[in-house]
GROMACS .gro file of C-alpha atoms in nm:
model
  396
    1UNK     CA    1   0.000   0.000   0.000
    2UNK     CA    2   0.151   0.347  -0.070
    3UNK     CA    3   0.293   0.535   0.248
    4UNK     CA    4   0.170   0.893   0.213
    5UNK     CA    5   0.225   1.179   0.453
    6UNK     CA    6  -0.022   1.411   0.378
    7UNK     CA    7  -0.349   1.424   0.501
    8UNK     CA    8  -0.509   1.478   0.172
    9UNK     CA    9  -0.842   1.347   0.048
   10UNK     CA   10  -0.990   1.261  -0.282
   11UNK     CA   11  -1.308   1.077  -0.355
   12UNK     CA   12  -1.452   1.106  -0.714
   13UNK     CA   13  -1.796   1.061  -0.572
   14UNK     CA   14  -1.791   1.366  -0.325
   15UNK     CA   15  -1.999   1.628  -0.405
   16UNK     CA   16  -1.847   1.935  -0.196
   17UNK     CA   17  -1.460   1.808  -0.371
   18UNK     CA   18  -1.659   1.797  -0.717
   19UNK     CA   19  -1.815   2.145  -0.711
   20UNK     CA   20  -1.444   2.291  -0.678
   21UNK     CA   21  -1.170   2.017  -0.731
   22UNK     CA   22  -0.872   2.199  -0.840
   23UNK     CA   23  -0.738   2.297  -0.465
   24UNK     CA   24  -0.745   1.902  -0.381
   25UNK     CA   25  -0.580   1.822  -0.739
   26UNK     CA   26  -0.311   2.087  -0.629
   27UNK     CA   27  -0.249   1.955  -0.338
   28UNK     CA   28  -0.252   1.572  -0.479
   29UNK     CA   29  -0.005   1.709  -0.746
   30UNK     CA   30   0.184   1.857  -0.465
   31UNK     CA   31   0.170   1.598  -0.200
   32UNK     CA   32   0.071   1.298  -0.294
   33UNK     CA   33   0.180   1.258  -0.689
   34UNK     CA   34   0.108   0.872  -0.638
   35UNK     CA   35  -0.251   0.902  -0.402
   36UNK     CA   36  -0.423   0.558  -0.244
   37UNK     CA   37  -0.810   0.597  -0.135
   38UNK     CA   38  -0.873   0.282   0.053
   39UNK     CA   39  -1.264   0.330   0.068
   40UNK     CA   40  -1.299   0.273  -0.244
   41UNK     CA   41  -0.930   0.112  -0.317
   42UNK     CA   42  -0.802   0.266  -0.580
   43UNK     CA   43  -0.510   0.496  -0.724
   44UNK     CA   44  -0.450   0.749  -0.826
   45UNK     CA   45  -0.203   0.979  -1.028
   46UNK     CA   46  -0.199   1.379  -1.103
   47UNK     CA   47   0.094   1.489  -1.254
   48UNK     CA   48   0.092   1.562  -1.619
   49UNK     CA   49   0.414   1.333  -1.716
   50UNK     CA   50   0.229   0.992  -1.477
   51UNK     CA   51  -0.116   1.105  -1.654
   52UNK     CA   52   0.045   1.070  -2.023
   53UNK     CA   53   0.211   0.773  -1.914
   54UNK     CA   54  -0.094   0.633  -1.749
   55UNK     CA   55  -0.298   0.679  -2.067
   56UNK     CA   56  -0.045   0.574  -2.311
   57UNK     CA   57   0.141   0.270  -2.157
   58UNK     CA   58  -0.092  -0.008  -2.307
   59UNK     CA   59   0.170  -0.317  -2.159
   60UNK     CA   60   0.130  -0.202  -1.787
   61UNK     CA   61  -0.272  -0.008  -1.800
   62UNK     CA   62  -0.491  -0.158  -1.996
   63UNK     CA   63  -0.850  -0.086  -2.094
   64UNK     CA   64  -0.984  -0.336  -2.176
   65UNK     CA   65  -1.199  -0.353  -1.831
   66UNK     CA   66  -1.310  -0.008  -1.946
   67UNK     CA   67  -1.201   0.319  -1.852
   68UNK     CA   68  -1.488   0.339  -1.546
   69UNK     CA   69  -1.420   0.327  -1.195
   70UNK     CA   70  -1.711   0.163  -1.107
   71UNK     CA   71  -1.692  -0.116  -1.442
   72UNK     CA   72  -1.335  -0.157  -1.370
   73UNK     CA   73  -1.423  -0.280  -1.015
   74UNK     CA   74  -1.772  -0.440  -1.054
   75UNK     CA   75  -1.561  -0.691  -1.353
   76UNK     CA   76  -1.826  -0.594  -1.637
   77UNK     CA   77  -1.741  -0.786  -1.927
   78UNK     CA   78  -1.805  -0.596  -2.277
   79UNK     CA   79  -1.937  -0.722  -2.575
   80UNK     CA   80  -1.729  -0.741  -2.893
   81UNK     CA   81  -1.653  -0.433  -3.071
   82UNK     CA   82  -1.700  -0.143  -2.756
   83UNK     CA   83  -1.368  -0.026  -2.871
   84UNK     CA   84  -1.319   0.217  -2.646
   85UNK     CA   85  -1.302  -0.053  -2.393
   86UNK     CA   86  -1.023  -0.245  -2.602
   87UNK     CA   87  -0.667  -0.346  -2.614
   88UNK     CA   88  -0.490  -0.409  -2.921
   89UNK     CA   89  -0.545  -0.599  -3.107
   90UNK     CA   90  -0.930  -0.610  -3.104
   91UNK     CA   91  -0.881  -0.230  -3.058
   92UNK     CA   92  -0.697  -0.194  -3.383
   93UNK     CA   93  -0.963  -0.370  -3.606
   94UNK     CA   94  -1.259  -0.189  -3.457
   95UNK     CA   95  -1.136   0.136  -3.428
   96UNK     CA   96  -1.010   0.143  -3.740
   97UNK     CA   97  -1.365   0.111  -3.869
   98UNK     CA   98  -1.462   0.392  -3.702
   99UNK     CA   99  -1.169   0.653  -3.806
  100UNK     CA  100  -1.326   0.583  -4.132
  101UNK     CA  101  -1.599   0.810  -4.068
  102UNK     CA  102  -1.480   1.031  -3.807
  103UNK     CA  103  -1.157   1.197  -4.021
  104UNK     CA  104  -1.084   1.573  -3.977
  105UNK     CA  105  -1.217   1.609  -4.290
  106UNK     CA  106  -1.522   1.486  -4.300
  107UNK     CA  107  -1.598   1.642  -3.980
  108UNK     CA  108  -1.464   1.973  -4.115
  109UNK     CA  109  -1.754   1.925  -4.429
  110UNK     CA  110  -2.006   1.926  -4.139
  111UNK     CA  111  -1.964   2.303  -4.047
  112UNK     CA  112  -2.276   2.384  -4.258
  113UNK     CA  113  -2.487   2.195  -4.080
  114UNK     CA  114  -2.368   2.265  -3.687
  115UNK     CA  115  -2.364   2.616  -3.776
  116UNK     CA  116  -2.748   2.550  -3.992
  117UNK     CA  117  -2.840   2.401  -3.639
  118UNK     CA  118  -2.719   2.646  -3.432
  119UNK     CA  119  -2.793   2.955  -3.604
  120UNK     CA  120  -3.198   2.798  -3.588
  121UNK     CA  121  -3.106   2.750  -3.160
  122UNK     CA  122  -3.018   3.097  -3.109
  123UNK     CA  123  -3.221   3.326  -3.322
  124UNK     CA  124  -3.532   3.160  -3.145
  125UNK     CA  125  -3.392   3.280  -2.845
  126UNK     CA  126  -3.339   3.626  -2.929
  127UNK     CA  127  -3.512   3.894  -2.730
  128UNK     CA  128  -3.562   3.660  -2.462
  129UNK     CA  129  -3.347   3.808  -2.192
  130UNK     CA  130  -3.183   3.486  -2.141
  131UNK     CA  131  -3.152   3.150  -2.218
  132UNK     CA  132  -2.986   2.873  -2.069
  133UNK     CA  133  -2.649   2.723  -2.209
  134UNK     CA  134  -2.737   2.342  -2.110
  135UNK     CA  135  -3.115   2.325  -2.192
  136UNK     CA  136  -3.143   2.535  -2.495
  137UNK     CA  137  -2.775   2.525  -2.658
  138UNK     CA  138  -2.593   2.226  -2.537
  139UNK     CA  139  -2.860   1.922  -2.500
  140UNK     CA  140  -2.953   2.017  -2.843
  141UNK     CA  141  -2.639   2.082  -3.069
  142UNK     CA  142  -2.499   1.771  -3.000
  143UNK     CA  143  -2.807   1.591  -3.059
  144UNK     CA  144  -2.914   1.714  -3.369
  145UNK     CA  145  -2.559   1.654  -3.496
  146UNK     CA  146  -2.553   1.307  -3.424
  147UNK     CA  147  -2.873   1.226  -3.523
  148UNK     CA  148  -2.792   1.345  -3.868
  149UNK     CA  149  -2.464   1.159  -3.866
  150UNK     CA  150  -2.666   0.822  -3.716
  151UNK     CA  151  -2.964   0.848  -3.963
  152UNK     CA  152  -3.198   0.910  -3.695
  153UNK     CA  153  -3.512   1.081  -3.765
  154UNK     CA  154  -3.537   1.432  -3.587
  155UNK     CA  155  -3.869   1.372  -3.377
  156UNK     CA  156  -3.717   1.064  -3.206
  157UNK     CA  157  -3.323   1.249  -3.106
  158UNK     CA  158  -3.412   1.342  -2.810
  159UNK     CA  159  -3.513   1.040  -2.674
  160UNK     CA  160  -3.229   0.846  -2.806
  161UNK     CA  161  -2.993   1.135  -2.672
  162UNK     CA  162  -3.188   1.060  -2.309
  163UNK     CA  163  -3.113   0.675  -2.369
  164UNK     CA  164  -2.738   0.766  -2.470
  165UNK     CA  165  -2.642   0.990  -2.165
  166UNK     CA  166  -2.810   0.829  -1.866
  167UNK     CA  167  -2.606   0.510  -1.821
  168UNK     CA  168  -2.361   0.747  -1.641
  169UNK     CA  169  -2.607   0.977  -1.454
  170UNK     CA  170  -2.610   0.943  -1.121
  171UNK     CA  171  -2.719   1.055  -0.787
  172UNK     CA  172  -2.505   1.270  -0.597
  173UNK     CA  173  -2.214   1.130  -0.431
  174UNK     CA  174  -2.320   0.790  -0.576
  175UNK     CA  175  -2.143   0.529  -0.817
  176UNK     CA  176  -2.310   0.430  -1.136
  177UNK     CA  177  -2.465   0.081  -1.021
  178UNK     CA  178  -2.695   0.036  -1.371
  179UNK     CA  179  -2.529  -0.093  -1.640
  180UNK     CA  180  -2.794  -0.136  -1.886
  181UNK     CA  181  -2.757   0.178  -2.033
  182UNK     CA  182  -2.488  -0.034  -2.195
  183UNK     CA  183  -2.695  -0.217  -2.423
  184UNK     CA  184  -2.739  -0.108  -2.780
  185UNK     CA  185  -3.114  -0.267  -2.798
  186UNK     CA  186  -3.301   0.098  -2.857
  187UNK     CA  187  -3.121   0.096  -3.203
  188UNK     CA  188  -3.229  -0.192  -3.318
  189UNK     CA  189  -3.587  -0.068  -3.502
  190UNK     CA  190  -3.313   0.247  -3.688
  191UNK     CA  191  -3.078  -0.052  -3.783
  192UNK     CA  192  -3.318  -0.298  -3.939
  193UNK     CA  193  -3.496   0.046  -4.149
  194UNK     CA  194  -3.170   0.175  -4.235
  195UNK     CA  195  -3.072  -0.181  -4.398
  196UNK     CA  196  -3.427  -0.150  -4.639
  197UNK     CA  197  -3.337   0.284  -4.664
  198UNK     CA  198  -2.978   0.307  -4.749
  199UNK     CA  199  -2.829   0.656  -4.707
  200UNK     CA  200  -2.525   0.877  -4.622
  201UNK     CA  201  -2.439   0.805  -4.257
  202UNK     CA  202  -2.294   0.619  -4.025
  203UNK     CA  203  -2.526   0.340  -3.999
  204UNK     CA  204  -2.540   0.269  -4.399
  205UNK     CA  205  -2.146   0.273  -4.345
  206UNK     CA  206  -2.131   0.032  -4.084
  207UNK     CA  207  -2.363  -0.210  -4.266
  208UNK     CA  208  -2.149  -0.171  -4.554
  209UNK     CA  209  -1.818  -0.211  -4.500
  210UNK     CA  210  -1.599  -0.520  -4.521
  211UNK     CA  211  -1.267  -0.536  -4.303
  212UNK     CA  212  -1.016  -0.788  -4.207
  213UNK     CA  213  -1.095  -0.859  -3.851
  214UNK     CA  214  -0.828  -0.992  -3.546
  215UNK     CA  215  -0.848  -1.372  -3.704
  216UNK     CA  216  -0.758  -1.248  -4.072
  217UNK     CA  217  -1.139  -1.275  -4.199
  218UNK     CA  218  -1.270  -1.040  -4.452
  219UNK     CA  219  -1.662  -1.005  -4.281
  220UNK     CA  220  -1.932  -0.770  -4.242
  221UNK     CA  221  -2.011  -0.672  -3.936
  222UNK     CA  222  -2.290  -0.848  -3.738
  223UNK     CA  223  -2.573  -0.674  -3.636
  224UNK     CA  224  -2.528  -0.683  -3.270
  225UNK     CA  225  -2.164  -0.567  -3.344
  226UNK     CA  226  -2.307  -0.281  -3.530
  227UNK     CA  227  -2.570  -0.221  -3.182
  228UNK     CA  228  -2.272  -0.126  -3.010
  229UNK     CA  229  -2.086   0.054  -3.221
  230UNK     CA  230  -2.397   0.272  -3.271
  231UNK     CA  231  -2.460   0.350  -2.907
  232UNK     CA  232  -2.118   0.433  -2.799
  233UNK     CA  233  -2.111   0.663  -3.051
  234UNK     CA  234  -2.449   0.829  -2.915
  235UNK     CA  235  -2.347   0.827  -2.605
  236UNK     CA  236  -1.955   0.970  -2.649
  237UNK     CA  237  -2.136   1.246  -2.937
  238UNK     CA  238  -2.358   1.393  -2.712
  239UNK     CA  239  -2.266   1.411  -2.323
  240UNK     CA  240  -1.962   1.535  -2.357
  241UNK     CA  241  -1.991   1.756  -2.623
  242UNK     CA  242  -2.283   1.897  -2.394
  243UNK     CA  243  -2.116   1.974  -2.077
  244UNK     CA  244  -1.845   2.157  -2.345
  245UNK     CA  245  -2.089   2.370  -2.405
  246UNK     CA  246  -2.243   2.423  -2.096
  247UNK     CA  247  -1.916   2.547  -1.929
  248UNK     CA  248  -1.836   2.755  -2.241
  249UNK     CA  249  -2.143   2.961  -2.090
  250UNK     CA  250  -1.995   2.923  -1.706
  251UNK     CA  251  -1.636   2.976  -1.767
  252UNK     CA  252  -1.665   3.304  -1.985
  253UNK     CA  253  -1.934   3.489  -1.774
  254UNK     CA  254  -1.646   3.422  -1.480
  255UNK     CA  255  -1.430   3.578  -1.689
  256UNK     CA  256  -1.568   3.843  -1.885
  257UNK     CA  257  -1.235   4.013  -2.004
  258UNK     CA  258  -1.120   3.747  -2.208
  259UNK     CA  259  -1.495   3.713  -2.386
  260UNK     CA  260  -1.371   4.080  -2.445
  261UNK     CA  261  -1.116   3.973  -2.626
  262UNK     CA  262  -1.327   3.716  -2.856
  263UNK     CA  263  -1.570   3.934  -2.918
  264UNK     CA  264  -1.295   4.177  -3.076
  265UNK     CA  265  -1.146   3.886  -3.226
  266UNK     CA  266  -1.331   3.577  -3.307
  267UNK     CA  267  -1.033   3.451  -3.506
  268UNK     CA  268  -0.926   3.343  -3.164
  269UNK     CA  269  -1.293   3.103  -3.138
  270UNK     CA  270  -1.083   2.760  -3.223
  271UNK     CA  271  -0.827   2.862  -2.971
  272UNK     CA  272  -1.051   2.956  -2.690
  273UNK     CA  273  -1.245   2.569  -2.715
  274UNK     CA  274  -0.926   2.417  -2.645
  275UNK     CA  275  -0.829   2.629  -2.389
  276UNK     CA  276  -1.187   2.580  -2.222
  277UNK     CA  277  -1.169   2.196  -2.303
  278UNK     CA  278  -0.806   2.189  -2.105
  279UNK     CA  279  -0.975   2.428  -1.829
  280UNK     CA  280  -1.258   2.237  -1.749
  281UNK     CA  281  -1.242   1.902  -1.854
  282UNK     CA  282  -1.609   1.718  -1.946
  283UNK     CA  283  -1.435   1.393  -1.819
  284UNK     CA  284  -1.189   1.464  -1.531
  285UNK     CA  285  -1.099   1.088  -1.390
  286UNK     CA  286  -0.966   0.835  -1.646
  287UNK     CA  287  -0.917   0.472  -1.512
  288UNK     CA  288  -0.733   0.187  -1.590
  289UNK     CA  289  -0.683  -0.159  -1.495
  290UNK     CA  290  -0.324  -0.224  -1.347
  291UNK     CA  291  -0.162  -0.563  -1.553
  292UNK     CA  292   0.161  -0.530  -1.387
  293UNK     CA  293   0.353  -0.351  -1.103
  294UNK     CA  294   0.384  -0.055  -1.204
  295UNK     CA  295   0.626   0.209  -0.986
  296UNK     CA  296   0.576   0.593  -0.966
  297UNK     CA  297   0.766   0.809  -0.716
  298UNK     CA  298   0.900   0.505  -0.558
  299UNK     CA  299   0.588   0.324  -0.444
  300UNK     CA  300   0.440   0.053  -0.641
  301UNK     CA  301   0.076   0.011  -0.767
  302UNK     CA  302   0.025  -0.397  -0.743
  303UNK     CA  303  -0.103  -0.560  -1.071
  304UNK     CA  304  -0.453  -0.592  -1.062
  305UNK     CA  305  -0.537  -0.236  -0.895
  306UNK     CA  306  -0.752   0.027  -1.080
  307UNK     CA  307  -0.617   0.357  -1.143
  308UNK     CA  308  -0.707   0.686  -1.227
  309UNK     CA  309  -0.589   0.921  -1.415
  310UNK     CA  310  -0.688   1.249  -1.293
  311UNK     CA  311  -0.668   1.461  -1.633
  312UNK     CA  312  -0.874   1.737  -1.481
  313UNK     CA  313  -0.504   1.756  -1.213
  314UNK     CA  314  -0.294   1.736  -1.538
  315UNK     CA  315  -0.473   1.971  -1.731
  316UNK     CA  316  -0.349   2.249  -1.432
  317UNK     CA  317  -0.001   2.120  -1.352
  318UNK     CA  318   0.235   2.398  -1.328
  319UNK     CA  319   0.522   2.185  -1.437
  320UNK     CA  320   0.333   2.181  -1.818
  321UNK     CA  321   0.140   2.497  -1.824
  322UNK     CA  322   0.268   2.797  -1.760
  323UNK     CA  323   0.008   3.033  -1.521
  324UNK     CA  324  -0.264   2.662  -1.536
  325UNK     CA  325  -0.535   2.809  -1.332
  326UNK     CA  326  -0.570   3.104  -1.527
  327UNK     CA  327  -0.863   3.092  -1.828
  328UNK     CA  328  -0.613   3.256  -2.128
  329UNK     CA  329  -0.797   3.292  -2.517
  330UNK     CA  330  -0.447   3.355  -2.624
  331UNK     CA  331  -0.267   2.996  -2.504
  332UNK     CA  332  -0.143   2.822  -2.715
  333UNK     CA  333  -0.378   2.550  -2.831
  334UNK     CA  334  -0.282   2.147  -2.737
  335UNK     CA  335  -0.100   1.949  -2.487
  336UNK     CA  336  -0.416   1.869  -2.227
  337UNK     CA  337  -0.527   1.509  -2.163
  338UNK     CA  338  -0.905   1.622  -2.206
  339UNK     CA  339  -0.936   1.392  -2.540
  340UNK     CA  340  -0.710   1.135  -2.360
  341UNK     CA  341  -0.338   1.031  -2.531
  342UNK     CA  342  -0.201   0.798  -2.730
  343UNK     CA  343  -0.390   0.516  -2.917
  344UNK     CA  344  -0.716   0.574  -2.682
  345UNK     CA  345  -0.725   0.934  -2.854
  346UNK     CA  346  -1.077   1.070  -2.898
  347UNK     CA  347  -1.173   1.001  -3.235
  348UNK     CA  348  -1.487   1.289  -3.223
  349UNK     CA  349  -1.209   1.512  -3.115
  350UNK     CA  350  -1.230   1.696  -3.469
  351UNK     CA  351  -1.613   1.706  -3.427
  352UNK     CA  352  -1.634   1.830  -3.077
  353UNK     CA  353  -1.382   2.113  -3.122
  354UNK     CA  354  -1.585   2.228  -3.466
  355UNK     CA  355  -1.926   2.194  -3.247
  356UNK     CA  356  -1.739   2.419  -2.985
  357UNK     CA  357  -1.621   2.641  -3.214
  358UNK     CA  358  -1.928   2.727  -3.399
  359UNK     CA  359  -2.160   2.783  -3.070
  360UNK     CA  360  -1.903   2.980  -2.926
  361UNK     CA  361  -1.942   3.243  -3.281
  362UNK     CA  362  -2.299   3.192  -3.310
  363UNK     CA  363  -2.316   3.298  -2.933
  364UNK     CA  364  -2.089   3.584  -2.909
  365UNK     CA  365  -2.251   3.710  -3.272
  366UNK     CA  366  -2.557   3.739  -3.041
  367UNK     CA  367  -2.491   3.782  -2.724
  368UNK     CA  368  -2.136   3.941  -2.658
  369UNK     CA  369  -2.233   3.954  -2.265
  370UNK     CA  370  -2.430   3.773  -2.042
  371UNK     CA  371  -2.473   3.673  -1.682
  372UNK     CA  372  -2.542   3.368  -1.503
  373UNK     CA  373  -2.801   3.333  -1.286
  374UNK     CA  374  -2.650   3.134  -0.983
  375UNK     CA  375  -2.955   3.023  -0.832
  376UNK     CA  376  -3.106   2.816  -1.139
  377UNK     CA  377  -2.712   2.665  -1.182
  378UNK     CA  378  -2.688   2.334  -1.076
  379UNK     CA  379  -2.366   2.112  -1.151
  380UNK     CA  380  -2.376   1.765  -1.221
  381UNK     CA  381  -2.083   1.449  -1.175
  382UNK     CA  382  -1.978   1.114  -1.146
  383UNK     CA  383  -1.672   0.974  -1.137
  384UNK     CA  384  -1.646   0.988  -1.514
  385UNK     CA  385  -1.840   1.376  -1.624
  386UNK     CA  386  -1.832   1.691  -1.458
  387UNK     CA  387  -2.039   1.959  -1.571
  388UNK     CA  388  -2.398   2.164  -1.604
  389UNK     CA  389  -2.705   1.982  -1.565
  390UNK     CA  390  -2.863   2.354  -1.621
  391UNK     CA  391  -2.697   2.715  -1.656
  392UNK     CA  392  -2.980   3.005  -1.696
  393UNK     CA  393  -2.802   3.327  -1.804
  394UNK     CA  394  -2.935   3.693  -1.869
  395UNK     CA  395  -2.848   3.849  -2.144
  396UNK     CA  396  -2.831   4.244  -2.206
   0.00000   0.00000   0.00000
């Protein structure tokens, strides 16, 4: 067990550490670089150099027992082809599917539509006197945008977009214990239409395409194969992309000088989502599943431990970003852990930063200033999101 010092706390599942975790990360970063919570026995590491190598170093932290806390330690077992719960090689073959549709430029083609969808948002909200950045801008985006990408018809996304995001809701303070949100089964009616309806999107894709798979067969893929793939996409396409959005609203009414600045120069948009993605991370706590020893700052984490990898700590280490509690439009873009590292890298990465970027003109265009209104706020977590459940503003 690691020998620490310090009298330091960290629980993923406390709500007062969750509404305001950076003093704890500091003092993890500080303290207790290689942290042990026996209540719920796991690691944990905060530095930005142990978070890349956490994330990166497939040998010694795998995740193929998921990246979840809570599926890491209740042993779920995944069905074939959740590749974001993958080693290599399975990892390889299905991901590689996948990076067929999401490549920077085909996600770059999309503009017209994110920006068709959020220009229709916001000008219904004009004259208002406020809006609210989860409700009206951020549960909607992201759902519109993969339910053109899916093939799913527009009066059923919100539903589906319900289904996608609540198998990691969760009460406050409390683990996710329901795993059925897990299960692809609410796509199955889109699948079976979309195989009679052909057509430009994912779905028609994944029906489609031949690839060799881990045994050397060239195969379709099966239809509960193509359940999954369709749901984590769902899921990954609209919660975080949401909770983006929502502190986009949160983080630039705290700090109204640099919305100053991008509303004197929106050239600086693209800029700004990455330096709000590395600021306040959607997904804070990455975990893996220990397959060897592995040492850091001369303790050792036994094989068969979970760890976490607290990006939200590395995203604000001093030792890799100069001034890291500070909220700067002008840093220089890259170098967070927010769309994870290495060959787990966020494949709607290119989509999320264009969704970002688009809201954040369309808004500004708009509504160059606006306040939030504390008292409707409320923040939502688990141990894998962090963000707005709701976030009225007023607008001038």
């Amino acid at each position: 067990m690691v020998q620490q010092t310090t009298d330091v706390y960290y629980d993923p599942y406390d709500v007062d550490i969750s509404a305001d975790p950076y003093p704890v990360f500091r003092r993890l970063r500080d303290q207790a670089p290689l942290y042990y919570n026996q209540p719920h026995d796991f690691y944990a590491i905060s530095r930005a150099d142990d978070v890349e190598r956490g994330l990166s170093d497939r040998e010694n932290f795998s995740n193929a027992r998921s990246d979840v806390l809570e599926f890491i330690k209740a042993g779920v077992e995944f069905p074939s082809g959740i590749f974001i719960f993958e080693d290599p090689p399975l990892h390889t073959v299905h991901r590689s599917l996948i990076s067929r549709v999401f490549t920077p430029k085909k996600m770059a083609a999309l503009e017209p539509e994110v920006r068709e969808y959020t220009v229709r948002c916001l000008d219904a909200l004009v004259g208002r006197g406020g809006f609210d950045f989860v409700h009206d801008l951020g549960a909607q985006i992201p759902m519109r945008v993969m339910g053109m990408l899916l093939g799913i018809p527009e009066n059923e996304q919100e539903m589906v977009r319900d289904h996608a995001i609540s198998g990691i809701a969760t009460e406050p303070g409390q683990p996710i214990t329901d795993m059925s949100g897990l299960s692809g089964d609410l796509f199955a009616t889109y699948i079976d239409w979309r195989a009679e309806n052909p057509s430009d999107d994912i779905m028609t894709t994944l029906l489609n395409v031949e690839f060799e798979d881990e045994t050397g067969t060239i195969r379709r893929l099966g239809r509960e194969e193509i359940l999954t793939y369709i749901n984590i996409i769902a899921a990954a396409g609209n919660e975080t992309t949401m909770r983006l959005i929502g502190w986009m609203g949160k983080v630039l009414a705290d700090n109204p000088d640099q919305r100053r600045v991008l509303v004197e120069n929106r050239s600086l948009a693209p800029g700004a989502v990455d330096e709000l993605l590395r600021y306040e991370p959607p997904g804070p706590c990455v975990a893996r599943y220990v397959v060897n020893d592995a040492e850091f700052h001369g303790q050792t984490v036994p094989a068969g431990s979970t760890l976490l990898c607290l990006v939200g700590a590395a995203n604000r280490d001093e030792r890799r970003f100069p001034d890291p509690d500070s909220f700067d439009v002008r840093r220089k873009p890259g170098g967070h852990f927010t769309f994870s590292h290495g060959i787990h890298f966020c494949l709607g990465a290119s989509l999320a930063r264009l969704e970002g970027r688009v809201v954040l003109e369309e808004v500004l265009e708009r509504f160059p200033e606006w306040t939030v209104e504390e008292g409707g706020a409320k923040l939502t977590s688990s141990s894998t999101v962090r963000g707005w459940e709701s976030l009225p503003v007023s607008v001038r």
